[in-house]
PDB file of C-alpha atoms in Angstrom:
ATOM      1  CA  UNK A   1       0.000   0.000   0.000  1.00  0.00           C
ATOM      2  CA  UNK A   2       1.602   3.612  -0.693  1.00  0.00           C
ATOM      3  CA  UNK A   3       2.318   5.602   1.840  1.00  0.00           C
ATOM      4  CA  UNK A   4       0.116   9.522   1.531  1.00  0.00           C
ATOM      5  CA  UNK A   5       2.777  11.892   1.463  1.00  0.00           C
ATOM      6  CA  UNK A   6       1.939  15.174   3.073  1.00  0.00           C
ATOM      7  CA  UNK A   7       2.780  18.239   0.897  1.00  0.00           C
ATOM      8  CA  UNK A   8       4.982  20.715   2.960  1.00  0.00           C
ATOM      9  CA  UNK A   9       3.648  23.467   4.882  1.00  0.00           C
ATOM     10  CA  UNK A  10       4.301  26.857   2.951  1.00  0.00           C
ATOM     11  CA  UNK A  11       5.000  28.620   5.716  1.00  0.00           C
ATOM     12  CA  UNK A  12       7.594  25.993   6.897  1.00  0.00           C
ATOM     13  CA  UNK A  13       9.122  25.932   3.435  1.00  0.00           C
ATOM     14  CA  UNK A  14       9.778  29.514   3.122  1.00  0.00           C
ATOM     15  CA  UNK A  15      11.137  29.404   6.957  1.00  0.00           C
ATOM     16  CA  UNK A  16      13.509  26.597   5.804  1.00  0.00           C
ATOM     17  CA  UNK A  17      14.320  28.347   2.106  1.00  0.00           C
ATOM     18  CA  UNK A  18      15.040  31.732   4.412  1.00  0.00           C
ATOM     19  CA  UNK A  19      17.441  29.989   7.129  1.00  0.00           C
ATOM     20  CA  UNK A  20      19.395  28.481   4.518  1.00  0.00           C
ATOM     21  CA  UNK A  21      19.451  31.796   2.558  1.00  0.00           C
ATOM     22  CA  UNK A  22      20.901  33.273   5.824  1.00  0.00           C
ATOM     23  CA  UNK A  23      23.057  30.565   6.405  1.00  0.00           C
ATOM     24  CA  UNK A  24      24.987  30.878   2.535  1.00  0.00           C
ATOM     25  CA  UNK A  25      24.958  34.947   3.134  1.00  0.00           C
ATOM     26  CA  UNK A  26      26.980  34.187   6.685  1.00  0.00           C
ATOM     27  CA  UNK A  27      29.035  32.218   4.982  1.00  0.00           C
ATOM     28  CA  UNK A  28      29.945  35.229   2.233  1.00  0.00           C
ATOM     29  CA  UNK A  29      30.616  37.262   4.764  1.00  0.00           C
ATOM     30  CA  UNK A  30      32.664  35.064   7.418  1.00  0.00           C
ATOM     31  CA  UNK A  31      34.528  34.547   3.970  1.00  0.00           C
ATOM     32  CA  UNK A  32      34.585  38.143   2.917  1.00  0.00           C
ATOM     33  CA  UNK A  33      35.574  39.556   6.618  1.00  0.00           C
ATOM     34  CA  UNK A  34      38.794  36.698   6.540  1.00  0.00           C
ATOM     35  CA  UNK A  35      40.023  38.229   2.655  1.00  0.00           C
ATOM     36  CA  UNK A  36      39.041  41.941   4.387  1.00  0.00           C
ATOM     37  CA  UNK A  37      41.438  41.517   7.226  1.00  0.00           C
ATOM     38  CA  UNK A  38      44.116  39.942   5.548  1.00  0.00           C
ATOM     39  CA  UNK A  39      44.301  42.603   3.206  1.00  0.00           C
ATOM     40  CA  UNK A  40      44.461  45.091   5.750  1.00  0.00           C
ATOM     41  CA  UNK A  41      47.115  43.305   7.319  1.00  0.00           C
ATOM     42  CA  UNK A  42      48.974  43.550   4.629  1.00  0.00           C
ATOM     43  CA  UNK A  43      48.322  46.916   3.889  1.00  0.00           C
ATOM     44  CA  UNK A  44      49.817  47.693   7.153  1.00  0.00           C
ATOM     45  CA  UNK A  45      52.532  44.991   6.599  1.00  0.00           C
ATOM     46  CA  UNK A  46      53.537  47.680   3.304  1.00  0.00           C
ATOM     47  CA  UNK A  47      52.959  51.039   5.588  1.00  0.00           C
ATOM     48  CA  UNK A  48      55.881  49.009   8.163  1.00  0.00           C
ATOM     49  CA  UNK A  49      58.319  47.804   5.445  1.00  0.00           C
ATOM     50  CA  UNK A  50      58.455  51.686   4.032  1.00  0.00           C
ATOM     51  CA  UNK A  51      58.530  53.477   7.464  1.00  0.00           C
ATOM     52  CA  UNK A  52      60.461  50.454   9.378  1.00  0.00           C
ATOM     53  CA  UNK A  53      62.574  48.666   6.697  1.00  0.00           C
ATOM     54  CA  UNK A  54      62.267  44.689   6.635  1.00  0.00           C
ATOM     55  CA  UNK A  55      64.286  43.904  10.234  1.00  0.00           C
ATOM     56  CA  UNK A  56      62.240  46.673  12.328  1.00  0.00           C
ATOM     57  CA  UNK A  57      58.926  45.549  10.948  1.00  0.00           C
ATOM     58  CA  UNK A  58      57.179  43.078  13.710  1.00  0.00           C
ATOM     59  CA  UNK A  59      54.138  41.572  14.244  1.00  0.00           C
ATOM     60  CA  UNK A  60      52.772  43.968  16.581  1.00  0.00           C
ATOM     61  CA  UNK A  61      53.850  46.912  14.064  1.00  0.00           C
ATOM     62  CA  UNK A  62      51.531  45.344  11.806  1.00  0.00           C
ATOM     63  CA  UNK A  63      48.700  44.967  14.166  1.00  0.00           C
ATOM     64  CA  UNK A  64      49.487  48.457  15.537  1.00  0.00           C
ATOM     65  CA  UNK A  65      49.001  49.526  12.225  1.00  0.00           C
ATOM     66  CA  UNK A  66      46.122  47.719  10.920  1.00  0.00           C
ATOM     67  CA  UNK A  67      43.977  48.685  13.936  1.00  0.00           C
ATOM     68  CA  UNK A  68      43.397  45.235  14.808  1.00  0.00           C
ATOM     69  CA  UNK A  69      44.889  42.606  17.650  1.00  0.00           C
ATOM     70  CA  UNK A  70      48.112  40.667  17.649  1.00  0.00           C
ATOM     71  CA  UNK A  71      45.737  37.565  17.949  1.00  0.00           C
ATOM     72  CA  UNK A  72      44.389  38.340  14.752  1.00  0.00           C
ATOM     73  CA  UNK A  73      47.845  38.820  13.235  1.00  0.00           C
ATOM     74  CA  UNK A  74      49.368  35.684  14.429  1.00  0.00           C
ATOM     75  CA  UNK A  75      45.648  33.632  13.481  1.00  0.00           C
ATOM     76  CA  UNK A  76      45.903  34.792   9.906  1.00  0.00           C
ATOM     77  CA  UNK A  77      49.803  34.391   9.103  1.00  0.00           C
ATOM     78  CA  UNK A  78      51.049  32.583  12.182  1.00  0.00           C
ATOM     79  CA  UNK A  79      54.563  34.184  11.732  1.00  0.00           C
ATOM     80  CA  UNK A  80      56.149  37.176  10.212  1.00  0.00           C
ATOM     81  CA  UNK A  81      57.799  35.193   7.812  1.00  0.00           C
ATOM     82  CA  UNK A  82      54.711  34.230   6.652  1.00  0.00           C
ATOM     83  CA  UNK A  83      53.191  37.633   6.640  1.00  0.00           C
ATOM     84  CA  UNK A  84      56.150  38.837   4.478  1.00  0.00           C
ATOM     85  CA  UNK A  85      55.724  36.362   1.905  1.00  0.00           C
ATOM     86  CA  UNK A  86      51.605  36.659   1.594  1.00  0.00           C
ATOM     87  CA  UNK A  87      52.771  40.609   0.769  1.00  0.00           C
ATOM     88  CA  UNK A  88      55.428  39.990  -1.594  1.00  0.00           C
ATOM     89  CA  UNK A  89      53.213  37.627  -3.303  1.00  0.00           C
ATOM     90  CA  UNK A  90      50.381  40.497  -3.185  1.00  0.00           C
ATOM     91  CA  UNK A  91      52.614  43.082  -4.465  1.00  0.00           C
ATOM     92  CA  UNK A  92      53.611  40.823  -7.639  1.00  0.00           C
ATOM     93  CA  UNK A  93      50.033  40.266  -8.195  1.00  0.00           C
ATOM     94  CA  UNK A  94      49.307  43.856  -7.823  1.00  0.00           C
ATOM     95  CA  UNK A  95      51.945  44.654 -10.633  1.00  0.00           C
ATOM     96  CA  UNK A  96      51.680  41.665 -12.788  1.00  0.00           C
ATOM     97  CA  UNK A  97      47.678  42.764 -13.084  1.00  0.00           C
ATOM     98  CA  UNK A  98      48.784  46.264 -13.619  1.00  0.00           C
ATOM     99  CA  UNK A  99      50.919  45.306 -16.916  1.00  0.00           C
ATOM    100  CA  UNK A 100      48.786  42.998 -18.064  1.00  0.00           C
ATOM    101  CA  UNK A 101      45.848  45.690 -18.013  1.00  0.00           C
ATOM    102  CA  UNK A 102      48.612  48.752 -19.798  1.00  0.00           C
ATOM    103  CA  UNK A 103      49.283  45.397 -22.591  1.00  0.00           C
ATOM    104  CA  UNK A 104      45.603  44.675 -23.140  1.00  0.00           C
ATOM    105  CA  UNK A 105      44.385  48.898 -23.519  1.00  0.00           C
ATOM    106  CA  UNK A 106      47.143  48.960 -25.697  1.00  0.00           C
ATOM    107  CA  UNK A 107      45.324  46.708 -28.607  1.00  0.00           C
ATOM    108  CA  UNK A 108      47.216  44.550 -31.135  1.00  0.00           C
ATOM    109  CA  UNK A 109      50.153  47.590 -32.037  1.00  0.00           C
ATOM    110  CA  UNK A 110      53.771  45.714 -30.720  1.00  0.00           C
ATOM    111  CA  UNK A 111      54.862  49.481 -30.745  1.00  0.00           C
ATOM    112  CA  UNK A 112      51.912  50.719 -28.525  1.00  0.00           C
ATOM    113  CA  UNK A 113      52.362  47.981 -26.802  1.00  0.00           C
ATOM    114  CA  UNK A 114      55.587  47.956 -25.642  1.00  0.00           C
ATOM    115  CA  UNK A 115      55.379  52.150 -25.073  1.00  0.00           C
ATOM    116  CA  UNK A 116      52.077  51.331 -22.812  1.00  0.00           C
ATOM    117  CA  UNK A 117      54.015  48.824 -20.646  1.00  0.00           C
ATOM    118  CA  UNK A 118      56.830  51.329 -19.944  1.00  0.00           C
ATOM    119  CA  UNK A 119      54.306  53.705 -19.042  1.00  0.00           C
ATOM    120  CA  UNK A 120      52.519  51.412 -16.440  1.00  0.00           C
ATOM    121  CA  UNK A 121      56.191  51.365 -14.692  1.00  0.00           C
ATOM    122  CA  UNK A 122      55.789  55.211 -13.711  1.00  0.00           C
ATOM    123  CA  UNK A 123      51.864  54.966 -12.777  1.00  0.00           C
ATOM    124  CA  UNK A 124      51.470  57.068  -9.319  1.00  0.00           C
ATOM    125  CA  UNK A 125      49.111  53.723  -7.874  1.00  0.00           C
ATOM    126  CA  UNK A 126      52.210  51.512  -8.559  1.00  0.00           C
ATOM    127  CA  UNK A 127      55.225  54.237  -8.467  1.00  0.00           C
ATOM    128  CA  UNK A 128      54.834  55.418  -5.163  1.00  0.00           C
ATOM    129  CA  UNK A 129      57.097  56.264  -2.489  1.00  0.00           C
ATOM    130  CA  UNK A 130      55.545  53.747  -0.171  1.00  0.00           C
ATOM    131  CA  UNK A 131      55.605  50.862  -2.536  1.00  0.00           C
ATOM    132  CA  UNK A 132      58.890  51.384  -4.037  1.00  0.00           C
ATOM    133  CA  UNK A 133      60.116  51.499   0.062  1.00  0.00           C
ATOM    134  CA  UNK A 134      58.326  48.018   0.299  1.00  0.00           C
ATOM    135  CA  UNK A 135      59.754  46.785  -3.091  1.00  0.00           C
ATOM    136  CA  UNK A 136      63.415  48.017  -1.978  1.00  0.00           C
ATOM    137  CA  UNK A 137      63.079  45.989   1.749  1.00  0.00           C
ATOM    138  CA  UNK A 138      61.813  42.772  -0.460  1.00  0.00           C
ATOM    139  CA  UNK A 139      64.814  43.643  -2.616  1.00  0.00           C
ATOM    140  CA  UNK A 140      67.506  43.370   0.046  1.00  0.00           C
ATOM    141  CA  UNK A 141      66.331  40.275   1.874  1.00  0.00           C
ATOM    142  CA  UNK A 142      66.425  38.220  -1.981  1.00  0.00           C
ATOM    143  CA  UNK A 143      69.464  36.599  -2.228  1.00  0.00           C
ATOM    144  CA  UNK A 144      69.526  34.759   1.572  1.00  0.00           C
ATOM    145  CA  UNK A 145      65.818  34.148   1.328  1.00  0.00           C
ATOM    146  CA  UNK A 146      65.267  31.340  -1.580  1.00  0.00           C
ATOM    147  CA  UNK A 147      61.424  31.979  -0.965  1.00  0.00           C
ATOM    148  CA  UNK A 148      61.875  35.718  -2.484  1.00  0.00           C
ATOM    149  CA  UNK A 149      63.735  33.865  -5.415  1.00  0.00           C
ATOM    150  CA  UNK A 150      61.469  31.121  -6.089  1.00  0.00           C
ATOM    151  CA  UNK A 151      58.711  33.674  -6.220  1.00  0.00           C
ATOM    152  CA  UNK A 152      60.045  36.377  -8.117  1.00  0.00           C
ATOM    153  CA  UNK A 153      62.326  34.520 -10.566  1.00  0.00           C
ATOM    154  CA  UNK A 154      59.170  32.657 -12.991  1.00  0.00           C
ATOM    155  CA  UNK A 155      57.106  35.996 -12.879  1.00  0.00           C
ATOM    156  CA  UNK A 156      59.996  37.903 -13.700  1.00  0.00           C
ATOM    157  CA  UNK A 157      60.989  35.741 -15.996  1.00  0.00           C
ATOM    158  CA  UNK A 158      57.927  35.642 -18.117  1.00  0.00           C
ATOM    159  CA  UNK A 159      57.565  39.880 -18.220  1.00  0.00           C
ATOM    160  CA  UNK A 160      60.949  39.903 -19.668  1.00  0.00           C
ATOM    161  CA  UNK A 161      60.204  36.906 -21.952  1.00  0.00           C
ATOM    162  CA  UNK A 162      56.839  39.714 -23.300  1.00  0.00           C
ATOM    163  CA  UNK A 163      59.743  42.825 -23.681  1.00  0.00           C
ATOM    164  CA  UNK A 164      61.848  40.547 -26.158  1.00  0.00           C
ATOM    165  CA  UNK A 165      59.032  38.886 -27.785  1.00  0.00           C
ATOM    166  CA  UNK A 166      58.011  42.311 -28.638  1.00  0.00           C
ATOM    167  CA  UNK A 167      61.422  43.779 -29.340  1.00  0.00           C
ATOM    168  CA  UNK A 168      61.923  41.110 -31.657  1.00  0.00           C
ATOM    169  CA  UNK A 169      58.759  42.083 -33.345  1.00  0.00           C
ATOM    170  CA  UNK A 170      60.019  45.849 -33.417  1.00  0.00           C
ATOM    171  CA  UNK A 171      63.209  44.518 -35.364  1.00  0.00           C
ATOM    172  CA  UNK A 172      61.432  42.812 -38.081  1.00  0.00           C
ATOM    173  CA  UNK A 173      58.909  45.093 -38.767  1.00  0.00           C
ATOM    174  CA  UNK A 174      61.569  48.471 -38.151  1.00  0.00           C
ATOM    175  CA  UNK A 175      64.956  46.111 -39.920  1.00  0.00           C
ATOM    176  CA  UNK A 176      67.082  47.344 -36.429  1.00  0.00           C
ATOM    177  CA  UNK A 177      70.679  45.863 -36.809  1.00  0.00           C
ATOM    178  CA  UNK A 178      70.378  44.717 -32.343  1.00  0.00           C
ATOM    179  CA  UNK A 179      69.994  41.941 -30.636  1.00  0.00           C
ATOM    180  CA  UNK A 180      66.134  41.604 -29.434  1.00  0.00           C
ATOM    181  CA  UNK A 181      67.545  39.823 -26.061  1.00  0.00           C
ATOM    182  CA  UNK A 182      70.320  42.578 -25.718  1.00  0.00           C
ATOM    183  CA  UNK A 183      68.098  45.515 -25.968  1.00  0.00           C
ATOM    184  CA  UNK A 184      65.036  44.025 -24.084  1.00  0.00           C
ATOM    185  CA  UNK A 185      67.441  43.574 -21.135  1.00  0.00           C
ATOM    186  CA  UNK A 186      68.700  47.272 -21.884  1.00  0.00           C
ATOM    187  CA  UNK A 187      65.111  48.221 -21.215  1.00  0.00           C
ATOM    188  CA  UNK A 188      64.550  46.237 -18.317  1.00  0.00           C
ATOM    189  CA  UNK A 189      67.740  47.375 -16.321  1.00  0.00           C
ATOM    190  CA  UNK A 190      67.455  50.752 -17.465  1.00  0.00           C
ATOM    191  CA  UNK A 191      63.462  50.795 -15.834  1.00  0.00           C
ATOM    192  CA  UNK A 192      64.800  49.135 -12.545  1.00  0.00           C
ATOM    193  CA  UNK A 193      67.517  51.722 -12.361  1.00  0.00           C
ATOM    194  CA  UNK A 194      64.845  54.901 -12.728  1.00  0.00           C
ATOM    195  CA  UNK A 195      63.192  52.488  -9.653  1.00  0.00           C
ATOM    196  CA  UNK A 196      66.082  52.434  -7.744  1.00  0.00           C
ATOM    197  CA  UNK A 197      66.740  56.306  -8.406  1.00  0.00           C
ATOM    198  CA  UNK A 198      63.248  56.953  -7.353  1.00  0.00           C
ATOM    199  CA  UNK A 199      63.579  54.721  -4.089  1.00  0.00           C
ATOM    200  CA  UNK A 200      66.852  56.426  -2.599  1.00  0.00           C
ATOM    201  CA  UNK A 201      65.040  59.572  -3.650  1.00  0.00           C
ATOM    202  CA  UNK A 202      67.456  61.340  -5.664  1.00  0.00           C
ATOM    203  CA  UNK A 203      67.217  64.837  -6.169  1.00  0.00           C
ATOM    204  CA  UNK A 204      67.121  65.225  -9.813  1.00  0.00           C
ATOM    205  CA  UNK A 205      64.723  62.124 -10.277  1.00  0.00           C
ATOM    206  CA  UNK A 206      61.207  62.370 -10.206  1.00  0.00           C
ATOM    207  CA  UNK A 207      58.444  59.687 -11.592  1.00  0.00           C
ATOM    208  CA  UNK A 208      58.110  62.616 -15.018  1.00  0.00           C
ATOM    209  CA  UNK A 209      61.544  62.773 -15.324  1.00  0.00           C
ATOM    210  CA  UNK A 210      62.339  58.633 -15.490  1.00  0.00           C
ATOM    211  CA  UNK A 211      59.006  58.641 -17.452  1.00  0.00           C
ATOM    212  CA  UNK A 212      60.946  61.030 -19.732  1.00  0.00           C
ATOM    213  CA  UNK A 213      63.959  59.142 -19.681  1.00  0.00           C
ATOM    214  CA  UNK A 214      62.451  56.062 -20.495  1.00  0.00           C
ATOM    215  CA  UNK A 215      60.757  57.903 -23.349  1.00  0.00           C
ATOM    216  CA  UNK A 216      64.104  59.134 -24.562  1.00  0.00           C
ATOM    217  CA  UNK A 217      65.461  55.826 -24.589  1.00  0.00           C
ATOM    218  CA  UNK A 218      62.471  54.186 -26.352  1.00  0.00           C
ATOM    219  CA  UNK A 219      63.292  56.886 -29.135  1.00  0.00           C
ATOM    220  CA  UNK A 220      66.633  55.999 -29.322  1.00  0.00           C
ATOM    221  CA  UNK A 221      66.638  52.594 -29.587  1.00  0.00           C
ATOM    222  CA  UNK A 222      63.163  52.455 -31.621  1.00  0.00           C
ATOM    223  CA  UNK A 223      63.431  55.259 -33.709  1.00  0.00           C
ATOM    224  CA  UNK A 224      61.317  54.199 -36.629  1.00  0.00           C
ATOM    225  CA  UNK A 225      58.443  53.742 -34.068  1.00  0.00           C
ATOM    226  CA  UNK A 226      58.842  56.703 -31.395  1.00  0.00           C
ATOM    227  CA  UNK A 227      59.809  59.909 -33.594  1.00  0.00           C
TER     228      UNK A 227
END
């Protein structure tokens, strides 16, 4: 014999549909407040590493800063070392979105596309004195930390592979007599020196003037391309 199977109560359906509504949007936000305070702390981890340098900055520093407790600190990152590496990996995703966004305004041009990528270099939300005092404590610690390495070294390695892919492209297209590999490097150094300028804060060097530099050297090795 079957069994009569009583339909639901409405009521107690939409009581049910609403809990578990409630229950998914707690979720969100338990979710959303962990990603909101580790990006503060890392904020604050950035604010220490340009005010502190990398050997002053602490775990409390970053709490100080951050507004929030030490518990928190330690329950997100457990150790500084940790801490450090979450914001060097945050910084390179930072930047590596920031080029990637400069390559894909720039459309299909190799020329506009290499000019646009310079550009992005001297961009005030990514060429700032705070960040470039965060990039230059990151930059110290590299060589005795193999974690810095390991993490820089395939990201780097891939924006420089994209500045001779496209200097190769220049040579073709402009019939330059130089080695693509030779003058992408140029570039490269030549960009991380106007950083390094910028970080010690030398007089005479201001993000227009390495933007203008960088302009002038784009004209002299491109010349076909940048008048």
């Amino acid at each position: 014999m079957l069994e009569t199977v009583t339909p639901m109560n409405t009521e107690a359906s939409d009581a049910l549909s609403e809990t578990s509504q409630k229950g998914d949007a707690e979720k969100r936000g338990r979710k959303a407040s962990k990603e909101v305070r580790r990006l503060q702390l890392i904020e604050a981890t950035i604010d220490s590493l340009a005010k502190r340098g990398y050997a002053e900055t602490t775990m409390a520093d970053v709490a100080d800063g951050a507004g929030l407790s030490r518990g928190i600190v330690n329950f997100h990152f457990e150790s500084k070392e940790k801490l450090l590496i979450a914001t060097l990996q945050h910084m390179y995703d930072e930047y590596s979105a920031h080029w990637r966004m400069a390559l894909q305004k720039a459309g299909d041009d190799p020329a506009r596309q290499l000019q646009h990528l310079v550009w992005a270099d001297f961009d005030r939300s990514i060429c700032n004195k705070r960040k470039l005092a965060a990039w230059l404590a990151f930059w110290g610690e590299a060589k005795s930390r193999p974690t810095y390495q390991a993490l820089s070294s395939s990201r780097d390695a891939y924006y420089q592979q994209v500045f001779i892919d496209l200097c190769t492209t220049l040579k073709e297209s402009g019939g330059y007599a130089y080695d693509p590999q030779a003058i992408a490097l140029a570039l490269s150094a030549m960009l991380e020196g106007l950083w390094l300028r910028l970080m010690m804060g030398t007089e005479d060097t201001t993000r227009e003037t390495a933007l203008q530099a960088a302009n002038a050297f784009l004209a002299a090795a491109f010349p076909k391309h940048y008048g």
